[in-house]
XYZ file of C-alpha atoms in Angstrom:
711
model
C -36.263 -22.335 -17.519
C -38.427 -20.521 -15.473
C -40.717 -23.595 -14.828
C -37.856 -24.627 -12.538
C -36.540 -21.655 -10.762
C -40.336 -20.077 -10.794
C -40.433 -22.053 -6.456
C -43.029 -20.155 -5.189
C -45.100 -18.300 -8.299
C -44.804 -15.320 -6.547
C -46.794 -16.555 -3.164
C -44.407 -15.225 -0.352
C -42.266 -19.027 1.372
C -44.335 -21.481 3.591
C -42.537 -21.305 7.396
C -40.645 -22.970 8.033
C -40.503 -26.986 9.435
C -39.428 -27.868 12.587
C -36.195 -29.075 12.267
C -33.840 -26.718 9.464
C -34.685 -26.103 5.908
C -35.329 -29.500 4.798
C -33.799 -31.566 1.313
C -35.887 -29.920 -2.043
C -35.362 -26.395 0.025
C -31.954 -26.243 0.528
C -31.981 -28.188 -3.465
C -33.900 -24.607 -4.843
C -31.571 -22.704 -3.446
C -28.651 -24.137 -4.657
C -30.109 -24.366 -7.701
C -31.344 -20.859 -7.767
C -27.656 -20.046 -7.366
C -25.998 -21.376 -9.633
C -28.673 -19.827 -12.094
C -28.289 -16.738 -10.661
C -23.789 -16.699 -10.568
C -24.126 -18.318 -14.406
C -25.859 -14.829 -15.121
C -24.472 -12.921 -13.407
C -21.018 -13.601 -15.406
C -22.108 -13.544 -18.604
C -23.503 -9.445 -17.944
C -20.196 -8.892 -15.743
C -17.747 -10.427 -17.932
C -18.316 -11.716 -20.374
C -19.931 -9.101 -21.578
C -22.862 -11.082 -22.625
C -26.170 -10.623 -21.185
C -28.761 -13.850 -21.568
C -31.216 -12.515 -19.478
C -33.544 -9.512 -18.660
C -32.538 -7.581 -15.601
C -35.895 -8.040 -14.889
C -35.916 -11.795 -14.523
C -32.341 -11.578 -13.085
C -33.900 -9.051 -10.112
C -36.739 -11.390 -9.589
C -35.173 -14.161 -9.108
C -33.062 -13.182 -7.213
C -36.308 -11.772 -4.520
C -36.733 -15.432 -4.799
C -33.464 -15.902 -3.216
C -33.929 -13.821 -1.017
C -37.321 -14.840 0.692
C -35.524 -18.123 1.010
C -32.774 -17.253 2.701
C -34.977 -14.572 5.344
C -37.113 -18.296 5.846
C -34.694 -20.187 6.425
C -31.210 -18.188 7.586
C -29.307 -21.619 7.967
C -29.136 -21.389 4.474
C -27.402 -18.030 3.694
C -23.533 -19.177 3.364
C -20.883 -15.297 2.895
C -20.896 -16.438 -0.941
C -24.374 -16.112 -2.104
C -24.992 -13.787 -4.414
C -27.671 -11.446 -1.990
C -24.132 -11.160 0.193
C -22.501 -9.179 -2.148
C -23.358 -6.007 -0.135
C -23.488 -6.323 3.615
C -22.715 -2.863 4.536
C -19.742 -3.886 7.045
C -18.429 -0.839 9.446
C -14.491 -1.633 10.656
C -13.464 0.060 13.018
C -9.812 0.090 10.807
C -7.788 -2.270 7.923
C -6.350 -4.796 9.736
C -2.627 -6.140 8.575
C -2.639 -9.520 6.631
C 0.888 -11.208 5.827
C 0.764 -12.938 2.227
C 1.479 -16.092 2.292
C 3.742 -15.369 -0.504
C 5.183 -12.194 -0.812
C 3.486 -9.761 -3.679
C 7.375 -9.195 -5.927
C 7.122 -6.193 -7.418
C 8.110 -6.145 -11.662
C 11.006 -4.406 -12.930
C 10.139 -1.049 -14.914
C 11.519 -0.094 -18.381
C 10.459 2.881 -20.001
C 13.107 3.472 -22.855
C 11.267 2.956 -26.198
C 9.040 0.367 -28.137
C 12.791 -0.877 -29.547
C 15.189 -0.340 -27.215
C 12.948 -1.728 -24.016
C 11.099 -5.103 -25.879
C 14.095 -6.409 -27.376
C 17.092 -5.572 -23.825
C 14.407 -7.987 -21.745
C 14.810 -10.368 -24.626
C 17.772 -10.423 -24.793
C 18.387 -10.325 -20.486
C 16.362 -13.921 -20.837
C 18.300 -15.089 -23.765
C 21.564 -14.565 -21.412
C 19.991 -16.050 -18.146
C 18.947 -18.968 -20.292
C 21.915 -19.222 -21.873
C 20.298 -20.003 -25.438
C 23.067 -19.733 -28.186
C 22.159 -17.602 -31.014
C 20.446 -19.588 -33.235
C 18.023 -21.633 -30.971
C 14.391 -20.505 -31.219
C 12.196 -17.408 -30.157
C 11.724 -17.238 -25.886
C 7.400 -17.198 -25.787
C 6.436 -14.813 -24.002
C 2.950 -13.194 -22.290
C 1.902 -10.417 -22.754
C -0.425 -8.382 -21.256
C -2.035 -4.424 -20.568
C -0.280 -2.939 -17.561
C -3.237 -1.506 -15.946
C -2.998 1.397 -13.855
C -5.861 -0.021 -10.257
C -4.770 -1.598 -6.930
C -3.024 -4.403 -6.904
C -5.128 -7.595 -5.228
C -5.036 -11.472 -3.638
C -7.285 -12.656 -3.277
C -7.420 -15.507 -0.915
C -10.092 -18.814 -1.491
C -10.036 -21.992 0.212
C -12.654 -25.197 -0.949
C -13.795 -22.707 -3.997
C -15.206 -20.481 -1.046
C -14.095 -16.828 -1.059
C -12.306 -15.701 2.439
C -9.877 -13.328 2.618
C -8.621 -11.007 0.239
C -5.626 -8.474 0.518
C -3.894 -5.285 -1.288
C -0.129 -5.897 -2.109
C 1.078 -3.770 0.960
C 4.773 -3.142 1.016
C 5.020 -6.863 -0.551
C 4.823 -8.865 2.964
C 2.845 -7.630 4.767
C -1.187 -6.387 3.549
C -5.039 -4.936 4.696
C -7.578 -7.272 4.233
C -10.222 -5.442 2.562
C -12.841 -8.797 2.612
C -15.820 -6.183 3.045
C -15.297 -4.285 0.368
C -14.160 -6.926 -2.522
C -17.284 -8.852 -2.400
C -19.058 -5.969 -3.384
C -17.280 -6.657 -7.258
C -19.982 -7.926 -9.761
C -17.198 -9.189 -11.269
C -15.228 -11.206 -8.732
C -16.938 -14.809 -6.980
C -16.765 -15.654 -4.284
C -17.457 -19.547 -5.245
C -15.410 -21.280 -7.831
C -17.173 -23.908 -10.162
C -17.186 -27.586 -8.973
C -15.595 -29.974 -11.266
C -13.048 -27.956 -12.653
C -9.784 -28.624 -10.548
C -10.271 -26.164 -8.935
C -7.487 -26.832 -5.683
C -7.766 -27.005 -1.351
C -6.441 -23.881 -1.583
C -5.918 -20.647 -4.193
C -4.920 -17.211 -3.931
C -5.545 -15.209 -7.437
C -3.362 -12.050 -7.869
C -4.916 -9.148 -10.417
C -6.102 -5.518 -10.872
C -8.598 -4.104 -9.486
C -9.511 -0.991 -11.589
C -11.893 1.842 -12.343
C -13.129 2.187 -16.245
C -13.475 5.760 -17.153
C -17.134 6.235 -17.974
C -17.279 5.189 -15.147
C -15.148 7.642 -13.199
C -16.241 10.091 -15.099
C -20.451 9.429 -13.779
C -18.675 8.673 -10.503
C -17.172 12.558 -10.060
C -20.075 14.093 -11.811
C -22.237 12.203 -8.521
C -19.530 13.083 -6.093
C -19.565 16.775 -7.401
C -23.930 16.487 -7.822
C -23.479 16.035 -3.602
C -20.602 18.370 -2.503
C -18.078 15.041 -2.433
C -14.410 15.964 -3.647
C -13.945 15.110 -6.979
C -11.725 12.142 -8.172
C -8.220 13.108 -8.796
C -7.668 9.588 -11.789
C -9.921 6.570 -11.649
C -7.410 4.381 -9.783
C -7.247 7.154 -7.124
C -10.678 6.574 -7.315
C -10.415 2.974 -6.626
C -7.552 2.677 -4.330
C -9.852 4.840 -2.062
C -12.865 2.565 -2.795
C -11.223 -0.534 -1.738
C -9.631 0.567 1.143
C -13.573 2.718 2.530
C -13.781 1.297 6.069
C -17.717 0.765 4.982
C -18.348 -1.697 2.103
C -21.931 0.041 1.625
C -20.208 2.972 0.068
C -17.212 0.338 -1.533
C -20.408 -1.002 -2.737
C -21.727 2.317 -4.767
C -18.093 2.264 -6.639
C -18.242 1.195 -10.025
C -15.231 -1.572 -9.421
C -13.648 -3.989 -12.078
C -10.670 -6.394 -11.328
C -8.942 -8.267 -13.741
C -6.868 -11.295 -13.475
C -3.302 -11.765 -14.383
C -1.209 -14.593 -12.236
C -0.804 -16.159 -8.921
C -0.275 -16.763 -4.928
C -0.039 -19.160 -3.269
C -1.594 -22.546 -4.703
C -2.429 -26.408 -3.186
C 0.636 -28.153 -5.270
C 0.278 -30.406 -7.970
C 1.773 -32.972 -5.800
C -0.876 -32.826 -2.994
C -4.124 -32.233 -5.667
C -3.510 -29.203 -7.517
C -3.064 -28.450 -11.229
C 0.009 -28.937 -12.312
C 0.673 -25.664 -14.919
C 3.214 -25.471 -17.412
C 2.809 -22.753 -18.455
C 1.370 -19.056 -18.113
C -0.789 -18.949 -20.809
C -2.470 -21.978 -19.581
C -2.711 -20.787 -16.629
C -4.674 -17.388 -17.631
C -7.719 -19.743 -19.577
C -8.212 -21.941 -15.756
C -8.651 -18.433 -14.392
C -10.803 -17.702 -17.190
C -12.244 -21.282 -16.853
C -12.850 -20.773 -12.810
C -15.128 -17.315 -13.862
C -11.997 -14.699 -13.098
C -12.040 -11.773 -14.950
C -8.777 -11.787 -17.816
C -8.304 -9.284 -19.994
C -9.024 -9.686 -23.730
C -5.633 -8.303 -25.051
C -3.748 -11.492 -23.117
C -2.181 -13.166 -25.862
C 1.873 -15.229 -26.877
C 4.627 -12.753 -28.817
C 8.001 -15.494 -29.536
C 11.140 -13.158 -29.841
C 11.228 -9.396 -28.822
C 10.073 -8.365 -32.775
C 6.633 -9.658 -32.190
C 6.792 -7.848 -28.170
C 7.770 -4.412 -30.014
C 4.667 -5.468 -31.957
C 2.019 -5.867 -29.013
C 3.812 -2.682 -27.418
C 3.613 -0.874 -30.688
C -0.036 -2.451 -30.489
C -1.241 -1.685 -27.563
C -0.218 2.255 -27.594
C -2.163 2.777 -30.705
C -4.607 1.261 -29.219
C -4.512 2.963 -25.003
C -6.972 6.171 -25.892
C -9.548 4.126 -26.339
C -9.458 1.362 -24.213
C -12.644 1.550 -21.539
C -10.004 1.540 -18.648
C -6.718 2.754 -18.210
C -3.170 1.619 -18.330
C 0.037 2.815 -18.576
C 2.633 0.049 -20.037
C 2.585 -3.324 -21.160
C 3.826 -6.196 -18.951
C 6.265 -9.161 -20.389
C 6.268 -12.236 -18.374
C 8.575 -16.044 -18.848
C 5.673 -18.081 -20.547
C 6.570 -21.252 -19.662
C 6.912 -21.346 -15.607
C 9.891 -24.058 -15.641
C 11.677 -20.699 -17.145
C 10.557 -18.947 -14.610
C 11.692 -21.427 -11.856
C 15.322 -21.326 -13.844
C 15.650 -17.426 -14.251
C 14.726 -16.351 -10.542
C 14.525 -13.692 -8.551
C 17.208 -10.968 -7.963
C 16.598 -8.915 -5.329
C 13.226 -8.652 -4.960
C 12.037 -8.437 -8.466
C 12.045 -11.673 -10.914
C 13.968 -12.005 -13.428
C 11.658 -13.604 -15.986
C 8.947 -10.409 -16.316
C 9.093 -6.786 -17.180
C 6.649 -4.051 -16.348
C 7.066 -1.527 -20.083
C 5.967 1.443 -19.380
C 5.056 4.069 -21.854
C 6.322 7.847 -22.191
C 5.236 10.468 -20.093
C 2.664 12.644 -21.727
C 3.673 15.850 -21.782
C 1.820 18.703 -22.602
C 2.938 22.991 -22.631
C 1.384 26.284 -20.632
C 1.752 28.688 -18.725
C 3.264 29.405 -15.556
C 0.740 31.687 -13.782
C 2.856 31.194 -10.512
C 4.444 29.706 -7.637
C 2.724 28.414 -4.668
C 5.119 26.694 -1.154
C 2.772 23.715 0.693
C 3.892 22.531 3.519
C 3.901 17.947 4.254
C 2.801 16.189 6.877
C 6.437 15.488 7.378
C 7.416 20.177 6.625
C 8.766 19.845 4.196
C 8.903 22.945 1.679
C 7.429 21.938 -2.407
C 7.199 25.072 -4.561
C 3.861 24.420 -6.840
C 3.501 26.139 -10.282
C 0.190 27.242 -10.527
C -1.109 26.744 -14.131
C -3.708 27.868 -16.703
C -5.851 24.204 -17.342
C -4.071 22.430 -19.871
C -5.094 18.102 -20.439
C -2.826 16.142 -19.797
C -3.309 12.686 -19.756
C -6.839 12.974 -19.738
C -6.670 14.674 -16.500
C -6.878 18.513 -16.508
C -3.950 20.122 -14.398
C -3.803 23.041 -12.473
C -0.975 23.032 -10.961
C 2.311 20.558 -11.035
C 5.020 19.860 -8.320
C 8.568 22.597 -8.715
C 10.699 19.849 -6.455
C 12.485 21.439 -4.340
C 14.725 25.365 -5.260
C 17.979 23.555 -6.871
C 14.984 21.844 -9.142
C 13.451 25.759 -9.909
C 17.187 27.002 -10.488
C 17.851 24.425 -12.694
C 15.070 24.588 -15.058
C 15.430 28.378 -14.839
C 11.715 28.642 -14.718
C 10.030 31.820 -13.611
C 6.009 32.667 -13.426
C 4.784 33.509 -16.956
C 6.859 31.497 -18.451
C 5.569 28.802 -20.566
C 6.708 25.319 -19.180
C 6.145 22.020 -20.507
C 3.623 19.870 -17.694
C 4.171 16.001 -17.488
C 1.772 13.034 -16.156
C 2.755 9.507 -16.544
C 0.264 7.187 -14.513
C -0.820 8.158 -10.551
C 2.299 10.263 -10.453
C 1.589 13.625 -9.330
C 1.465 15.725 -12.740
C 5.916 17.902 -12.702
C 6.756 20.734 -14.987
C 9.369 19.147 -17.246
C 11.013 22.794 -18.400
C 10.554 26.370 -19.739
C 9.854 25.873 -23.457
C 12.228 28.516 -25.239
C 11.543 32.518 -25.556
C 11.470 35.844 -24.725
C 10.077 36.831 -21.259
C 8.403 40.030 -21.456
C 9.336 40.999 -19.389
C 12.149 40.505 -16.323
C 11.247 38.691 -13.733
C 12.771 37.397 -10.665
C 14.544 34.405 -9.668
C 11.986 32.937 -6.583
C 13.087 32.765 -3.570
C 12.271 30.240 -0.908
C 10.473 31.724 2.797
C 12.643 32.212 5.382
C 9.320 31.822 7.869
C 6.613 28.416 7.572
C 3.851 30.056 5.105
C 1.256 28.043 7.574
C 2.538 28.399 10.936
C 5.848 30.982 11.092
C 7.704 28.863 12.959
C 11.733 28.499 11.137
C 12.245 27.946 7.148
C 15.659 25.952 7.596
C 17.646 23.745 4.834
C 19.624 21.015 7.210
C 23.202 20.366 5.340
C 22.945 17.794 1.942
C 19.743 18.272 1.761
C 17.866 19.626 -1.590
C 14.987 20.381 0.564
C 13.140 23.132 2.698
C 12.184 21.555 6.181
C 9.637 24.103 9.029
C 10.598 23.966 11.722
C 7.280 24.012 13.328
C 7.332 20.129 14.263
C 4.686 19.622 16.770
C 3.332 23.306 16.687
C 3.058 23.299 13.247
C -0.961 23.356 12.106
C -0.159 21.767 8.369
C 2.098 18.731 10.140
C -0.593 17.911 12.933
C -2.171 15.503 12.518
C 1.145 12.997 10.536
C 2.158 13.709 14.557
C -0.183 12.868 16.134
C -1.053 9.455 14.355
C 3.321 9.119 14.905
C 2.746 9.827 17.898
C 0.087 6.849 18.682
C 1.950 4.398 16.032
C 2.840 0.943 18.214
C 6.075 0.985 18.737
C 5.560 4.772 19.943
C 3.407 5.191 22.545
C 0.975 2.710 21.444
C -2.333 4.267 21.435
C -4.890 1.685 20.155
C -7.956 3.221 18.929
C -6.290 6.201 18.376
C -6.064 5.591 13.912
C -6.736 8.162 10.683
C -10.568 8.071 10.533
C -10.484 9.397 14.040
C -7.153 11.601 14.005
C -9.267 13.597 10.721
C -11.689 14.502 12.711
C -10.192 15.528 15.727
C -8.080 17.284 13.878
C -10.720 18.833 11.391
C -13.555 19.409 13.984
C -10.359 21.653 15.912
C -10.599 19.496 19.330
C -7.448 18.720 18.808
C -4.954 21.076 17.530
C -1.183 19.540 19.766
C -0.198 16.539 21.488
C -1.484 17.331 24.774
C -4.907 18.236 23.712
C -5.078 13.875 23.278
C -4.289 13.788 26.838
C -7.058 16.251 27.726
C -10.127 14.601 25.787
C -13.320 13.969 27.692
C -15.878 10.786 27.416
C -18.041 12.940 26.167
C -16.014 15.087 22.933
C -15.280 12.222 21.641
C -18.583 9.700 22.503
C -19.681 12.660 19.808
C -17.812 12.047 16.682
C -19.123 10.017 14.543
C -18.751 6.435 14.552
C -17.625 6.805 17.921
C -20.853 5.206 20.317
C -19.595 5.633 24.349
C -17.578 2.173 24.598
C -14.950 3.349 21.955
C -15.439 6.763 22.814
C -14.364 4.836 26.573
C -12.125 2.487 24.923
C -9.946 5.161 23.881
C -9.437 6.847 26.558
C -8.495 4.338 27.823
C -5.967 4.187 25.768
C -4.684 7.266 26.641
C -4.258 6.716 29.622
C -2.198 3.584 29.570
C 0.549 5.541 27.200
C 0.743 7.564 30.202
C 3.018 4.705 31.642
C 6.147 4.691 28.753
C 10.094 4.314 28.251
C 11.312 7.464 27.117
C 12.674 6.006 24.389
C 9.015 5.889 23.222
C 8.311 9.172 24.177
C 11.400 10.093 22.177
C 10.332 8.355 19.017
C 6.725 9.104 18.960
C 8.292 12.896 19.170
C 8.866 12.356 15.113
C 12.365 14.201 15.201
C 13.703 13.868 12.322
C 16.472 12.140 11.547
C 15.595 9.837 15.140
C 13.953 6.682 13.964
C 13.229 3.748 17.260
C 16.795 2.941 17.064
C 18.853 6.072 17.443
C 16.321 6.866 20.108
C 17.215 3.962 21.686
C 21.118 4.711 21.441
C 20.090 8.618 22.964
C 17.907 7.226 25.742
C 20.828 4.331 26.641
C 23.506 6.977 26.390
C 22.212 9.718 28.385
C 19.348 7.925 30.536
C 16.893 11.608 30.489
C 15.323 13.543 28.770
C 16.700 16.968 29.970
C 19.932 15.553 29.315
C 19.223 15.043 26.126
C 17.229 18.419 25.003
C 19.840 20.398 26.844
C 22.676 18.461 24.249
C 25.453 20.337 22.735
C 25.606 19.089 18.413
C 29.035 17.239 20.023
C 27.557 15.876 23.024
C 25.419 14.253 20.668
C 28.496 12.995 18.833
C 29.217 10.988 21.605
C 26.475 8.727 20.935
C 26.253 5.548 18.971
C 25.414 6.227 15.342
C 24.463 9.616 15.317
C 26.492 11.166 12.610
C 26.094 15.318 12.575
C 23.013 15.146 10.115
C 20.955 13.496 13.321
C 22.947 15.680 15.373
C 22.201 18.372 13.875
C 18.422 18.042 13.172
C 17.923 16.599 17.459
C 19.248 20.609 18.129
C 17.760 21.595 15.937
C 13.780 20.552 17.417
C 14.696 21.238 20.129
C 15.837 24.183 20.071
C 11.956 25.737 18.613
C 10.837 26.577 22.550
C 6.529 25.896 20.800
C 8.077 21.901 20.404
C 9.835 21.901 24.069
C 7.019 23.750 25.466
C 4.609 21.052 23.894
C 7.244 17.828 25.324
C 6.465 20.263 29.119
C 2.263 20.203 28.645
C 3.223 15.778 27.988
C 4.624 16.352 31.775
C 2.176 18.358 33.172
C -0.832 15.672 31.961
C 1.306 13.128 33.812
C 3.315 11.288 30.557
C 6.170 9.240 32.224
C 9.082 7.186 32.251
C 11.447 6.355 35.012
C 14.603 7.701 34.556
C 18.193 6.763 35.034
C 21.883 8.800 35.220
C 23.679 8.096 32.159
C 25.689 4.628 30.706
C 28.761 4.372 30.878
C 29.076 2.532 27.279
C 30.476 -0.727 28.567
C 31.011 -3.042 26.237
C 28.496 -5.653 24.960
C 28.736 -8.771 23.278
C 26.671 -8.667 20.080
C 28.578 -5.061 19.409
C 28.870 -4.629 15.878
C 26.662 -7.720 14.655
C 24.055 -7.337 12.542
C 21.087 -9.496 12.514
C 17.861 -9.505 11.179
C 14.542 -11.589 12.216
C 12.008 -13.375 9.850
C 9.187 -15.603 11.471
C 7.486 -16.474 14.455
C 9.095 -17.374 16.922
C 7.808 -19.845 19.442
C 8.183 -17.575 22.130
C 9.180 -13.935 22.479
C 7.539 -11.526 20.124
C 9.527 -9.810 17.013
C 9.511 -6.641 19.067
C 10.776 -7.786 22.172
C 13.368 -10.159 20.186
C 14.604 -6.743 19.107
C 15.150 -5.398 21.787
C 17.103 -7.861 23.600
C 19.641 -7.685 19.899
C 19.718 -3.929 20.639
C 19.943 -4.746 24.106
C 22.993 -6.637 23.568
C 25.350 -3.508 21.772
C 23.561 -5.473 17.541
C 21.724 -3.920 14.919
C 18.722 -5.837 14.034
C 18.416 -4.900 9.788
C 15.695 -5.013 7.825
C 17.716 -7.481 5.048
C 19.620 -9.674 4.664
C 23.613 -9.329 2.853
C 26.597 -10.426 2.572
C 27.392 -7.930 6.109
C 24.453 -10.047 8.028
C 25.944 -11.623 10.972
C 23.699 -14.356 11.512
C 19.465 -14.267 10.987
C 16.881 -15.831 13.169
C 14.153 -17.356 12.056
C 11.073 -18.730 12.880
C 7.815 -20.444 11.383
C 6.910 -19.053 8.267
C 10.141 -17.727 7.641
C 10.491 -16.151 4.031
C 12.299 -15.147 1.245
C 15.222 -14.378 3.602
C 15.514 -17.554 5.502
C 15.860 -18.426 1.678
C 18.496 -15.215 1.092
C 20.822 -16.120 3.887
C 21.045 -19.940 2.951
C 22.277 -18.615 0.190
C 24.690 -16.489 1.529
C 25.833 -18.945 3.515
C 24.455 -16.979 6.390
C 24.202 -18.993 10.068
C 20.664 -19.119 10.920
C 19.166 -19.698 14.230
C 16.268 -20.314 15.547
C 14.874 -18.864 19.400
C 16.975 -20.979 20.903
C 20.208 -20.245 19.323
C 19.034 -16.505 19.626
C 19.219 -17.499 23.710
C 21.905 -18.825 23.632
C 23.972 -16.394 21.448
C 22.868 -13.657 23.819
C 23.878 -16.200 25.963
C 27.315 -16.724 24.836
C 26.882 -19.954 23.483
C 25.623 -20.126 20.171
C 28.853 -20.589 17.287
C 30.320 -17.326 16.085
C 29.492 -15.399 13.256
C 32.081 -11.604 12.073
C 30.790 -8.741 12.695
C 29.499 -6.808 10.188
C 31.780 -5.986 6.694
C 31.913 -2.023 7.724
C 31.829 0.157 4.770
């Protein structure tokens, strides 16, 4: 082996030959890569290393030397390109070719949950009482971060988080650093031209402990649990940071794949697909097995529950999937969940401890949350010192007071909560807890909107606790559209006390911006240019950007159309606000309360003084609109119109633009790459239009559709 791979016997490579690398060098490079990939697979995936680390390092250095001498031979899937140190300005959104759907969750005991799922499957498949048991694949449910890995012609080209299921974030630069994920797939094993492998990025228990020890030694923050550590590592902008985090991966499914009719694999069962993924170099959980009928599902749930505490990684349940892919297609989906799969979670872990007090946390949206201060207790492998009490009504319902012994529950990544008190006499009288009348952060009045259980700070734009969220919302694309003003920059501006209120954004100077981390002069100037550009906006965008509770894009547009001028909105009574289309008592009260706060009005006036402006007009009469009462859904990419532009045209004509298709939908406007919404429309018989049809509809020439059903 060494004779075959020892290319230079420790000597430096010869100078590159004119005209590029000779064939013999290319062959050597390919041989080195193949050997290193094989060793890495044995070490990281199979956990059965066949060579010492020193031998791997020696061959790795030979490959580095060759690629250094012949840089034209460097490819993205080379083992030397695992840690590339890329630093991005932000994570780019990516629309999934096949949506990453969620799975229904069962939380009953092992018998009830498994038997209920099996009974539903048998009923949906119309199986007779004496028919053979359904065959399932049973898998652990990992507590990590779902990931979509896209390979084209055998090479990893993109890695994307789940996001909202339709759109995720591109994290390829970080995923390349995970040794258990192959950068290229083996030749000669039926790998199709396009395949998306889906699975879970996670961090092992031992690796998590070591990471926190390193973080503490370096004076950094500790992570609450392995899932948070994994998610935080994957979403880093700097791949150098991610490369230092011990991340792992398990594959469990597929996204887009070249169809069998076009040369792709023709899988018959889910289990066979998993075995193929393992054959292609992906780690698959060793506990995955075939289970026949409910009894074997129950046995798997019990077995994994017994092994759970000793596994090298965290799981919070198991997953059952119908094995036959033909039966999966027959069962189909309900809403956004497959009928053929279910996640069966284990009961939450609970422990008693003393509640030493109740503190108030003010969230990024102004919500006041009472938090129990606890005597430290280990729950589910994590030391818990605080647990949410949700709101005042939950405290009353659970009858907990300071000094009580309470039960604390933690399930997976869920924030620990107080379940209730342990019965017993209190040592002395303790008064009931009361919510504060003033925000503990900014001193603004605390209010509980009618019909809501939560108390909220009315400070809005003024409250420091809400500052970052207010700035990010104000800068969002559909609000003031300030390009470059993302999470990392806002963190620096607020934490460094550079920006305290929204008007401070427009007072930023080049020197102050350029002095921040990772902000070169050019980047700083780009942000300043974006701020200057944002000064000219629309009244609707400005209203939406203020972040008034209950006021979304649509309501902001309705307010702008109805009143025409900002001052009229600010001075409007609740009764006047109720005259606006789709504005009810709760929304009207929220708007009125926001502008009743002097500090919110002061922020608005300062923004105007900084040059933020829009074209105002007189209040408009509510004339008849051609699409009034209709609900329209947009899906896919239109040929000439952007999504926002099409939405504005439809709303201007009186239509309500919805994000989901139902029997109340009047029309679905579909463009290229339309997904599940188009399928749903066809199932419900909703009229589907292309862009030309939509324009005809706006002109009054399209096929008729009844107004949306009310109720």
